[in-house]
mmCIF file of C-alpha atoms and ligand atoms in Angstrom:
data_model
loop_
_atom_site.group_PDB
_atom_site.id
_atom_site.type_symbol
_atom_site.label_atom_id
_atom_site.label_comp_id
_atom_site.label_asym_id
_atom_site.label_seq_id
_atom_site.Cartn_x
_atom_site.Cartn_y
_atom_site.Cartn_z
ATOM 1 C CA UNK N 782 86.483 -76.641 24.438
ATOM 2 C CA UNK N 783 85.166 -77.612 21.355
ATOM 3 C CA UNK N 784 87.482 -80.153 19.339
ATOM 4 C CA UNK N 785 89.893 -79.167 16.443
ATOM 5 C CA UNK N 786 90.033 -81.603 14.099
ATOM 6 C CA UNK N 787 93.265 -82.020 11.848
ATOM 7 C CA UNK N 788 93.042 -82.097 7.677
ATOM 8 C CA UNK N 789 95.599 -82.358 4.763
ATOM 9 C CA UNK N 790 95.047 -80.210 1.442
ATOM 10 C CA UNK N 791 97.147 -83.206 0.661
ATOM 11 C CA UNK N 792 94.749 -85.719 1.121
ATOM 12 C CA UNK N 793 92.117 -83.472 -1.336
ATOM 13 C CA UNK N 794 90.040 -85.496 -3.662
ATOM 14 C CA UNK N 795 88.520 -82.776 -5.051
ATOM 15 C CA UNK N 796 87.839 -78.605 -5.002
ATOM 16 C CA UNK N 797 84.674 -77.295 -4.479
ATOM 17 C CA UNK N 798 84.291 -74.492 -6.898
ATOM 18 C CA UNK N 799 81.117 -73.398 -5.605
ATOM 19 C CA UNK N 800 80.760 -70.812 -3.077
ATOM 20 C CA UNK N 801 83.602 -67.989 -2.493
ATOM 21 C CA UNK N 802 85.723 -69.468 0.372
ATOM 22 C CA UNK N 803 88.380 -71.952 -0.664
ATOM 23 C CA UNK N 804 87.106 -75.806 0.059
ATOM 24 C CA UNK N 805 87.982 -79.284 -0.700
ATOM 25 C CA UNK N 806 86.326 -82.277 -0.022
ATOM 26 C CA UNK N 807 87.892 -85.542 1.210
ATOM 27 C CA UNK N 808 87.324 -88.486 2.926
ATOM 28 C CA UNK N 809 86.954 -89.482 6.910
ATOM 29 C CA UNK N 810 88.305 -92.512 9.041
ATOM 30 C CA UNK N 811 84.923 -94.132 8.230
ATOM 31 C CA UNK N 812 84.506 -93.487 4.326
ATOM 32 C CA UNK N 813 82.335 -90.866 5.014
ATOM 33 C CA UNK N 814 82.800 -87.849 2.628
ATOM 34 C CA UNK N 815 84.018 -84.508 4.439
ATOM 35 C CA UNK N 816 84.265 -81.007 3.289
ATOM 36 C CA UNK N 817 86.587 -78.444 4.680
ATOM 37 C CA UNK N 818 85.918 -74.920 4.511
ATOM 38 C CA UNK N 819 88.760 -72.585 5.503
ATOM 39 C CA UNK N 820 88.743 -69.379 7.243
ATOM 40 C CA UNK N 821 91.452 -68.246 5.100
ATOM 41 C CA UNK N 822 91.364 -64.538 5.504
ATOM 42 C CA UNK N 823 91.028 -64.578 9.583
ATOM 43 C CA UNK N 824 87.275 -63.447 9.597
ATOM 44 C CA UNK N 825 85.819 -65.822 11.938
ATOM 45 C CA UNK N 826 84.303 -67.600 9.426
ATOM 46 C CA UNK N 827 85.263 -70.600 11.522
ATOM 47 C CA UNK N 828 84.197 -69.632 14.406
ATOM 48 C CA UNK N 829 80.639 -68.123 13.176
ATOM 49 C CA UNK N 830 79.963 -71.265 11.197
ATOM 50 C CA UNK N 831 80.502 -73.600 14.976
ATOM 51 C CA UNK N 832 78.482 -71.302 17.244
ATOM 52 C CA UNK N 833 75.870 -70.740 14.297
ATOM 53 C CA UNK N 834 75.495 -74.821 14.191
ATOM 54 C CA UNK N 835 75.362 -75.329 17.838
ATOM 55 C CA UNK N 836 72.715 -72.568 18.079
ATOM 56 C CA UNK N 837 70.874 -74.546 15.275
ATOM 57 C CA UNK N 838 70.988 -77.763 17.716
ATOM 58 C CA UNK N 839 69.639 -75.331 20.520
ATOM 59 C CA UNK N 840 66.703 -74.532 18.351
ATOM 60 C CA UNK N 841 65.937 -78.094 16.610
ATOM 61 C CA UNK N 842 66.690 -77.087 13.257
ATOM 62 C CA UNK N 843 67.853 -79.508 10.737
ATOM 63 C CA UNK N 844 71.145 -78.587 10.054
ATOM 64 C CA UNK N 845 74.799 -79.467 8.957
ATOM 65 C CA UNK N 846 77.031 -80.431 11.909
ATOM 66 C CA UNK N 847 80.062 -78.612 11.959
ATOM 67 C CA UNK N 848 83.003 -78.597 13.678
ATOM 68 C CA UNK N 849 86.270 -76.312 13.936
ATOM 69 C CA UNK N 850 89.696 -77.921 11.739
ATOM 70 C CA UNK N 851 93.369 -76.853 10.789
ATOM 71 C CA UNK N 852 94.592 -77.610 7.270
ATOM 72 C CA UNK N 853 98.208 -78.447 8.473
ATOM 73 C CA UNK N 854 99.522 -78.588 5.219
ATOM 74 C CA UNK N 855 98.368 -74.585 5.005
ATOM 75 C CA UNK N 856 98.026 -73.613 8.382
ATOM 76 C CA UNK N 857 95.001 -72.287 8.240
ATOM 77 C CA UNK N 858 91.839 -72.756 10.312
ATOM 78 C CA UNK N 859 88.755 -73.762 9.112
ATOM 79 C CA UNK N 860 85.829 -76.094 9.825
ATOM 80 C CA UNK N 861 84.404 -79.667 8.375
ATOM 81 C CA UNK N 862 81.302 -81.274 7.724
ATOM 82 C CA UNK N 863 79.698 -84.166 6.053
ATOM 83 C CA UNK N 864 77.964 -83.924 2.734
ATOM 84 C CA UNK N 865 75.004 -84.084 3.369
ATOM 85 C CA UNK N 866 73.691 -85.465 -0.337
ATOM 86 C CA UNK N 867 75.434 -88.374 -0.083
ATOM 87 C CA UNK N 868 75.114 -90.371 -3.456
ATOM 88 C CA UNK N 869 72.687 -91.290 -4.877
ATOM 89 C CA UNK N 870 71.330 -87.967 -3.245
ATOM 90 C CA UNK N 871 72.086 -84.726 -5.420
ATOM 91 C CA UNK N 872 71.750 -81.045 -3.727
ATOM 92 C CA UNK N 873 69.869 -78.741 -6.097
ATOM 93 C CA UNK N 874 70.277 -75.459 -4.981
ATOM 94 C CA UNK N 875 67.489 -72.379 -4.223
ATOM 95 C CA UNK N 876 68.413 -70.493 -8.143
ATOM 96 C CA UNK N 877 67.811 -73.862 -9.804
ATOM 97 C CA UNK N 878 64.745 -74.574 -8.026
ATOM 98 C CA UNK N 879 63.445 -70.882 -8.549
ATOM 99 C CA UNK N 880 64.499 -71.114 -12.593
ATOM 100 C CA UNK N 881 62.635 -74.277 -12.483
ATOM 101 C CA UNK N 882 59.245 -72.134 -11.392
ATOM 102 C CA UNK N 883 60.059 -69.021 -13.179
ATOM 103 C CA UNK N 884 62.009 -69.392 -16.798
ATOM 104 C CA UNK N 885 63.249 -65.729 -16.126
ATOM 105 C CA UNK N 886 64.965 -66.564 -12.747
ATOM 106 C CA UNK N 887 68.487 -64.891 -12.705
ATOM 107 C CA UNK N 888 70.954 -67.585 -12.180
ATOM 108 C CA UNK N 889 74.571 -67.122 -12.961
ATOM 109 C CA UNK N 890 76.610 -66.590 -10.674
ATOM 110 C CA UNK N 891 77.554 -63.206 -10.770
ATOM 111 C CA UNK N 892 74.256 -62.801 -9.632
ATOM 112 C CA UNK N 893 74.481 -64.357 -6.470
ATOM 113 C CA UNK N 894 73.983 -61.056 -4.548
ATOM 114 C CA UNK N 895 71.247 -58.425 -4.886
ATOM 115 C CA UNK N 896 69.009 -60.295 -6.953
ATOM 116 C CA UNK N 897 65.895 -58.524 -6.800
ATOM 117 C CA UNK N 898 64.104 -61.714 -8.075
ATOM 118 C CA UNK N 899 65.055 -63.325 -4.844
ATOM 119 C CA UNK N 900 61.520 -62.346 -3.192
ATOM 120 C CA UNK N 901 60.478 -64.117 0.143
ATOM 121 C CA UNK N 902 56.717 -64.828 -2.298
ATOM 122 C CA UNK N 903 58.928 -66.660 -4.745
ATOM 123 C CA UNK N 904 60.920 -68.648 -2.680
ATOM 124 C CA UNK N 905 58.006 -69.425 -0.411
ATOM 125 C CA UNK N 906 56.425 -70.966 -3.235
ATOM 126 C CA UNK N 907 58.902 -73.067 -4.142
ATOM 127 C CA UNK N 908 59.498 -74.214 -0.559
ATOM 128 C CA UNK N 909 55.989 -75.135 -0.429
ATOM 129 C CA UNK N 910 56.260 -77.824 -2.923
ATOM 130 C CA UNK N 911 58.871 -79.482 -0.757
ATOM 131 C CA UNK N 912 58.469 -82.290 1.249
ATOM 132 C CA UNK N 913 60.752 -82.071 4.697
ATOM 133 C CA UNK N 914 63.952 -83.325 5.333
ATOM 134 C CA UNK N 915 64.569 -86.685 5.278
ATOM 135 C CA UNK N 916 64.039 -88.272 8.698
ATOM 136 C CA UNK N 917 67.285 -88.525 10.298
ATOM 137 C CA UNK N 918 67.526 -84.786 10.607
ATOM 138 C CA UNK N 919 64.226 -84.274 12.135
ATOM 139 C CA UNK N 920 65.303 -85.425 15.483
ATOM 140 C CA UNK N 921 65.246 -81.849 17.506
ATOM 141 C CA UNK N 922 62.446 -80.815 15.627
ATOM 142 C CA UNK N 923 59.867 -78.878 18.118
ATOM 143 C CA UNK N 924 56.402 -81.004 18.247
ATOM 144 C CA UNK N 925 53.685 -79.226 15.410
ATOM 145 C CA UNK N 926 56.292 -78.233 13.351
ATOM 146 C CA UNK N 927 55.783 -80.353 10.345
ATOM 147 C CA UNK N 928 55.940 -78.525 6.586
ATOM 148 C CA UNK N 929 59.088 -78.064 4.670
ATOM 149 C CA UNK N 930 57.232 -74.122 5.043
ATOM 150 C CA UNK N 931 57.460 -74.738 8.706
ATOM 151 C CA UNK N 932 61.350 -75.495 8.959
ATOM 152 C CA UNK N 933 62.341 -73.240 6.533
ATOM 153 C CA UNK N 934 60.391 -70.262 8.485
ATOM 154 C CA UNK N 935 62.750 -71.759 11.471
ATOM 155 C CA UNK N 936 65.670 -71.190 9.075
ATOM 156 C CA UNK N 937 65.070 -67.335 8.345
ATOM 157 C CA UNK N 938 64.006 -67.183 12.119
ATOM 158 C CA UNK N 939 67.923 -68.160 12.952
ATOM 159 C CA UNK N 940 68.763 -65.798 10.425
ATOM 160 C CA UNK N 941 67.466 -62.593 12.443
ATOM 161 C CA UNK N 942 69.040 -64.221 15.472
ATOM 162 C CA UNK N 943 72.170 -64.854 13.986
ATOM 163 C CA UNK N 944 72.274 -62.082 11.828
ATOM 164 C CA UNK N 945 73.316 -63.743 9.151
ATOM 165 C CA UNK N 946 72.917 -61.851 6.279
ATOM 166 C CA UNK N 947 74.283 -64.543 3.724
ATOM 167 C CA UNK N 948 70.738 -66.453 2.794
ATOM 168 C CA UNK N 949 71.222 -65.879 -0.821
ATOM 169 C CA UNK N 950 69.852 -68.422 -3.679
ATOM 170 C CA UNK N 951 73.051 -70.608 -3.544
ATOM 171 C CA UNK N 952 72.677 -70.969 0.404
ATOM 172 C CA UNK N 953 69.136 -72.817 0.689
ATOM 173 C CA UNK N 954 68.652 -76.047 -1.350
ATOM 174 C CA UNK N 955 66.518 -78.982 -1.750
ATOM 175 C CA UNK N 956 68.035 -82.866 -1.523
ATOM 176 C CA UNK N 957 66.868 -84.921 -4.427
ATOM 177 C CA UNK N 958 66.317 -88.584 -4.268
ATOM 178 C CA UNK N 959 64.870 -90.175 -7.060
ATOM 179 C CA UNK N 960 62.238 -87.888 -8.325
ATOM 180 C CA UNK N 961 61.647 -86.295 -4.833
ATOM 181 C CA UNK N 962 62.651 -83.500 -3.767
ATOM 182 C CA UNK N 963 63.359 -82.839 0.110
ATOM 183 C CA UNK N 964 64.078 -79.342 2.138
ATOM 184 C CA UNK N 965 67.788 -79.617 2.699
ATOM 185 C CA UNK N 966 69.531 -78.940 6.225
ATOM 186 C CA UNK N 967 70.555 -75.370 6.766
ATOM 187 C CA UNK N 968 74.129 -74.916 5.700
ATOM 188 C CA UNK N 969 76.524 -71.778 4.989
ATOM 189 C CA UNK N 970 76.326 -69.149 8.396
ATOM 190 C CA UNK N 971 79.825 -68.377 8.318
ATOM 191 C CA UNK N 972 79.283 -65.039 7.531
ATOM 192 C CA UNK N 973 76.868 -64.502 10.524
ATOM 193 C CA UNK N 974 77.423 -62.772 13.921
ATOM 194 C CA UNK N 975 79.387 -60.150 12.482
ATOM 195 C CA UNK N 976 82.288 -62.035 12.174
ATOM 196 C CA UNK N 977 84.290 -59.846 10.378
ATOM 197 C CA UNK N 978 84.043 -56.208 11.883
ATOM 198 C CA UNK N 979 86.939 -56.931 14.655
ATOM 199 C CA UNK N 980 87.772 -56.629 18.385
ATOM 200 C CA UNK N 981 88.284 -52.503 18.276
ATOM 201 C CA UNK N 982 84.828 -52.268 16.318
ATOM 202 C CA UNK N 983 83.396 -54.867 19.295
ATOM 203 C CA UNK N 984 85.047 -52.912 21.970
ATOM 204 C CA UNK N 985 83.679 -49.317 21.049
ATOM 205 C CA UNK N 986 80.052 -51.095 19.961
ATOM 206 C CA UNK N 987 80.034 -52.351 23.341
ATOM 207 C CA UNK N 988 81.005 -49.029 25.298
ATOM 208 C CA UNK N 989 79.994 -46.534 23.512
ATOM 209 C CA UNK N 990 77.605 -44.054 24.464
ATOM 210 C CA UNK N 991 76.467 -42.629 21.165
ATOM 211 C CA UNK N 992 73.487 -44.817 20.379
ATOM 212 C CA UNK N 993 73.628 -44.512 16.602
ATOM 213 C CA UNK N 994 76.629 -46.879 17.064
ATOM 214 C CA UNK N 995 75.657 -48.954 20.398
ATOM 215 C CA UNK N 996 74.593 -53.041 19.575
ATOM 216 C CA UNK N 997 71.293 -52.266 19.503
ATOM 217 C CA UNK N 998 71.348 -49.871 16.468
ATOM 218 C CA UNK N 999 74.344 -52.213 14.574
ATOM 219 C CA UNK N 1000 72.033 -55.157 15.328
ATOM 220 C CA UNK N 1001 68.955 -53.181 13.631
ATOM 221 C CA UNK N 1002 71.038 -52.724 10.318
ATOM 222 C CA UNK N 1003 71.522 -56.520 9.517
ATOM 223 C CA UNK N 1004 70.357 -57.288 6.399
ATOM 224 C CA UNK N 1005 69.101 -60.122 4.567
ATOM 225 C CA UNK N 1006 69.384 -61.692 1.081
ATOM 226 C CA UNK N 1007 65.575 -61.559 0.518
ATOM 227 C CA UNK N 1008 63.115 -58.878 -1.089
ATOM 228 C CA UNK N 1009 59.922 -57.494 -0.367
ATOM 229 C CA UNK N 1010 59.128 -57.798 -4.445
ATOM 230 C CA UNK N 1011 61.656 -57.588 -7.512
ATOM 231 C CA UNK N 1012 61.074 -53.487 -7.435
ATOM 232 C CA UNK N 1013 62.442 -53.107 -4.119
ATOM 233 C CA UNK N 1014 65.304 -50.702 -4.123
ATOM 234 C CA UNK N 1015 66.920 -52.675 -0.584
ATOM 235 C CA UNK N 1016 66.760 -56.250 0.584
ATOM 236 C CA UNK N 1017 64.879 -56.571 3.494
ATOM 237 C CA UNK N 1018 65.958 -56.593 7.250
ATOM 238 C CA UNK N 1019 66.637 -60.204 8.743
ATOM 239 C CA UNK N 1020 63.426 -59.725 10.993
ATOM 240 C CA UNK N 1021 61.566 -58.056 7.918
ATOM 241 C CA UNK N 1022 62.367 -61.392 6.305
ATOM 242 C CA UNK N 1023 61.527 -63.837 8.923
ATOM 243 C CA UNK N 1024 58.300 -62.183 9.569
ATOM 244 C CA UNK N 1025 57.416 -61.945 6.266
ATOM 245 C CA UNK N 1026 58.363 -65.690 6.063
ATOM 246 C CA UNK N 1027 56.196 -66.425 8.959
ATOM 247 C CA UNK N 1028 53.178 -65.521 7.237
ATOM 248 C CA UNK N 1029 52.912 -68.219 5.256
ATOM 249 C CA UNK N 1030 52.901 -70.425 8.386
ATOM 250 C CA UNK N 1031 51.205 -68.615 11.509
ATOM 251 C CA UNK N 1032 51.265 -71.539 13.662
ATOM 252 C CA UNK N 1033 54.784 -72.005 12.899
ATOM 253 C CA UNK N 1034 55.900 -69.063 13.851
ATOM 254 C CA UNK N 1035 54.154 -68.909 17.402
ATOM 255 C CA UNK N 1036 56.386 -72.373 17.561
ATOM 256 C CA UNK N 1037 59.975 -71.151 16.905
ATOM 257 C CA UNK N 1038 59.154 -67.983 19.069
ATOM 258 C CA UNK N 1039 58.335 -69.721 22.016
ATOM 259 C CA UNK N 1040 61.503 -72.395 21.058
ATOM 260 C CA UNK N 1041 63.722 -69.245 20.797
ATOM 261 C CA UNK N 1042 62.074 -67.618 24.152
ATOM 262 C CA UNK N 1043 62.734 -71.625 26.258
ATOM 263 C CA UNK N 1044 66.404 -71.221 25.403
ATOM 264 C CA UNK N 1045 68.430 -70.614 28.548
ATOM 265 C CA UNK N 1046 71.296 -67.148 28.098
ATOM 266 C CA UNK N 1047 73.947 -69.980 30.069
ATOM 267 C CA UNK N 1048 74.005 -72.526 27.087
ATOM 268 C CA UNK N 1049 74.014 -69.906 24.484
ATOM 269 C CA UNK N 1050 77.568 -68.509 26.638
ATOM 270 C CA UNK N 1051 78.971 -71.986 27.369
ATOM 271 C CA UNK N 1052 79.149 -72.554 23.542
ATOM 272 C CA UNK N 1053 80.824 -69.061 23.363
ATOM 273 C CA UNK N 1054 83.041 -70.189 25.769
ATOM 274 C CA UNK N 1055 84.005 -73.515 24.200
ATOM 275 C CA UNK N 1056 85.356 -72.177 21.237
ATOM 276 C CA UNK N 1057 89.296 -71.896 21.516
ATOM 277 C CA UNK N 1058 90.297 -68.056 22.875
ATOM 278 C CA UNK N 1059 93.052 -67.866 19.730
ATOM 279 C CA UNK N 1060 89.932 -67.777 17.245
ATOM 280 C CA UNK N 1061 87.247 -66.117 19.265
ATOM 281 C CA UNK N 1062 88.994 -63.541 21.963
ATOM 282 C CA UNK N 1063 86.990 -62.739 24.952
ATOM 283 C CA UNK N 1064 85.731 -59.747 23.355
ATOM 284 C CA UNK N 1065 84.604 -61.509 20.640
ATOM 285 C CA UNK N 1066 82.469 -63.775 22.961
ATOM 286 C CA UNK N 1067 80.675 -60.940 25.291
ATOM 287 C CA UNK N 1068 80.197 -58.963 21.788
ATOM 288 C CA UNK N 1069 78.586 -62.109 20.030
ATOM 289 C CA UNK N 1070 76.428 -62.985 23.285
ATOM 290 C CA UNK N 1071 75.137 -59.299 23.324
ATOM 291 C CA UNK N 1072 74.503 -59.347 19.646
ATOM 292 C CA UNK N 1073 72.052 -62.775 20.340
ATOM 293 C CA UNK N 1074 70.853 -61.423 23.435
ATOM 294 C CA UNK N 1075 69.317 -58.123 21.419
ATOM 295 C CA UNK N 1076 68.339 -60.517 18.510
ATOM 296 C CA UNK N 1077 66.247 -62.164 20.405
ATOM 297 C CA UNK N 1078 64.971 -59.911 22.162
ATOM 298 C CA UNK N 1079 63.612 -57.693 19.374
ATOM 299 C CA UNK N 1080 62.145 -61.526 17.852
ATOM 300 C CA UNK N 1081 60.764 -62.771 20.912
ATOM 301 C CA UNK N 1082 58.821 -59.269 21.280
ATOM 302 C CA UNK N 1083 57.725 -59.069 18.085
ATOM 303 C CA UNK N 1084 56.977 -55.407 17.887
ATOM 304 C CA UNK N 1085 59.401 -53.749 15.215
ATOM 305 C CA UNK N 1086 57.161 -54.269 12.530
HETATM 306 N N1 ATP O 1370 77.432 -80.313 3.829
HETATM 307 C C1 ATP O 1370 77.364 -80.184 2.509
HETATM 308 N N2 ATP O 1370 76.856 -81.193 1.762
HETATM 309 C C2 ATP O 1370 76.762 -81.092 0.406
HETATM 310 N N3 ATP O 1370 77.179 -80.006 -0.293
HETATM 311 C C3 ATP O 1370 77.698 -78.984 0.391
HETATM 312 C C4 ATP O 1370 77.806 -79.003 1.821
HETATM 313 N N4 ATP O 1370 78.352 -77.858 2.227
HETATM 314 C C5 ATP O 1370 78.568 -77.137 1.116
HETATM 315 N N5 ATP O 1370 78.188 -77.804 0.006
HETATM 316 C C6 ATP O 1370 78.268 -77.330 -1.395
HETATM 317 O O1 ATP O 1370 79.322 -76.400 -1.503
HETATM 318 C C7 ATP O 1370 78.812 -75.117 -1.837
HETATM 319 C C8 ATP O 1370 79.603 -74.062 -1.117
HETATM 320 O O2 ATP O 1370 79.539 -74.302 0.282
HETATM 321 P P1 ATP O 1370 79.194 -73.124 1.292
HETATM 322 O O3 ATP O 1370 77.942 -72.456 0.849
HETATM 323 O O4 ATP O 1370 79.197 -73.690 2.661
HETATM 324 O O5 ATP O 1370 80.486 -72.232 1.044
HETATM 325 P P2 ATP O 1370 80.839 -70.701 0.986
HETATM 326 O O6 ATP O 1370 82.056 -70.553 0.196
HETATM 327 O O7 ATP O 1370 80.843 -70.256 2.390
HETATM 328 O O8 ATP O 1370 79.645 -70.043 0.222
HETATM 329 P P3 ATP O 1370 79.272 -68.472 0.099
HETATM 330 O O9 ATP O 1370 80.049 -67.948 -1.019
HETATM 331 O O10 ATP O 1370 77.817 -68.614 -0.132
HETATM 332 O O11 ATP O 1370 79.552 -67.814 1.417
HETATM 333 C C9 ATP O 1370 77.345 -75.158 -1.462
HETATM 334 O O12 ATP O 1370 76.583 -74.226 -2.212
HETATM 335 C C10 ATP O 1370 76.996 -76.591 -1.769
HETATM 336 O O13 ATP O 1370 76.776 -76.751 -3.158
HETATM 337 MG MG1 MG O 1371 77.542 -70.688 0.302
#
């Protein structure tokens, strides 16, 4: 099982006010700065955000390690991690980086959704001027894959798996040190893996023999936080997005395909399995495994586009 580990509101230094879950940050055993995110309204947030960062380990991305908590003080679960622009590091997020190329970028925060502006052309660009991640996060990393481009391509490529559907302009960022700017780790997929539609929802998905409602229709409707251009009337798919992603690095994408194909169905299930059955029933886990299962499926072969 995967450990719980215990927190205090009353040991808060500070509220993060970004974001729309509650959060405070604090600080570890070792003076290392912690932030807890809680699951407060029982929508697997918690759950989503472990399996979605183990999956991320399976795959060599650079991300955010997370791991499941309790806030006794509130009794309510939850998950920590580390900063991860520890000081003198700053995190400058995707809308200030995009106002920073385009004057006209939308960037309050009541525009966090839907924002048409939010293209996969724009954000590639700005990507592009990025250098990686600093080096202690490149450790997984497949061999070739090199380019901030070529990470962040991994990152919408998790997306589709995932189905996370939360990528939006406050959930990508850059790390700046000094006057350089570095691709961040992937952070944020607590609303992935449809989380939040419930056991009965799972239980007739997974049964059901109308196929307008079966997993691999539900699993087709995921959508992203990107758009095709700023006229587009929907946001693209998550595979619309990670293959339109993909074309700005072709060799890339033959590499996370072939990373995603390499991954064995038993690890992807033994992480299922290790989180705790009072936040993920075993519903929820054969639901979640079939919803990865078909993800990858339709990514590996390539042919829905
Ligand atoms: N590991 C981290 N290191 C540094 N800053 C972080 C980290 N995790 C989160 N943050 C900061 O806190 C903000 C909110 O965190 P996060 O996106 O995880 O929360 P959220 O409430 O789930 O967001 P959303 O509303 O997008 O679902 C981030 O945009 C970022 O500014
Ligand atoms: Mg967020």
């Amino acid at each position: 099982m995967f450990s719980v580990r215990e927190v205090y509101l009353s040991k808060a230094e500070s509220l993060e006010q970004l974001g729309t879950k509650p959060k405070f940050w604090f600080t570890g055993e070792n003076g290392e700065r912690l932030l807890f995110k809680a699951d407060q309204r029982g929508t697997g947030e918690d759950w989503a955000e472990k399996i979605a960062c183990e999956l991320c380990g399976l795959l060599g991305l650079p991300h955010v390690d997370y791991e499941l908590a309790v806030d006794l003080d509130k009794h309510r679960p939850g998950v920590v991690c580390q900063t991860c622009s520890p000081p003198p590091a700053s995190l400058i997020l995707g809308n200030q980086l995009l106002l920073a190329h385009d004057q006209r970028y939308p960037t309050e925060a009541k525009n966090r959704y839907k924002v048409r502006e939010h293209t996969v052309a724009a954000v590639a660009e700005v990507i592009k001027a990025l250098y990686p991640p600093p080096e202690d996060w490149l450790k997984g990393l497949p061999k070739g894959i090199t380019s901030a481009t070529d990470i962040f391509a991994g990152y919408i490529m998790l997306d589709a798996w995932i189905g996370n559907q939360d990528r939006h302009h406050e959930n990508w960022a850059a790390l700046k040190l000094e006057n350089t700017l570095q691709l961040a780790p992937t952070f944020d997929h607590g609303a992935a893996l449809a989380r939040q539609i419930g056991d009965t929802e799972r239980q007739q998905r997974m049964t059901t023999r109308d196929a307008g409602f079966g997993i691999a229709h539900f699993a087709r409707s995921a959508r992203s936080a990107f758009y095709r251009d700023s006229g587009a009337k929907k946001s693209m798919t998550t595979i619309e997005a990670w293959r339109a992603f993909s074309l700005y690095t072709p060799s890339a994408y033959k590499i996370w395909v072939s990373q995603l194909h390499a991954i064995d169905a038993a690890r992807v299930r033994k992480i299922l399995e290790k989180v705790p059955l009072d936040r993920l029933s075993n519903i929820g886990r054969d639901f979640t495994d079939r919803l990865l299962t078909e993800n990858r499926k339709r990514i590996v072969d390539g042919d829905e586009i």
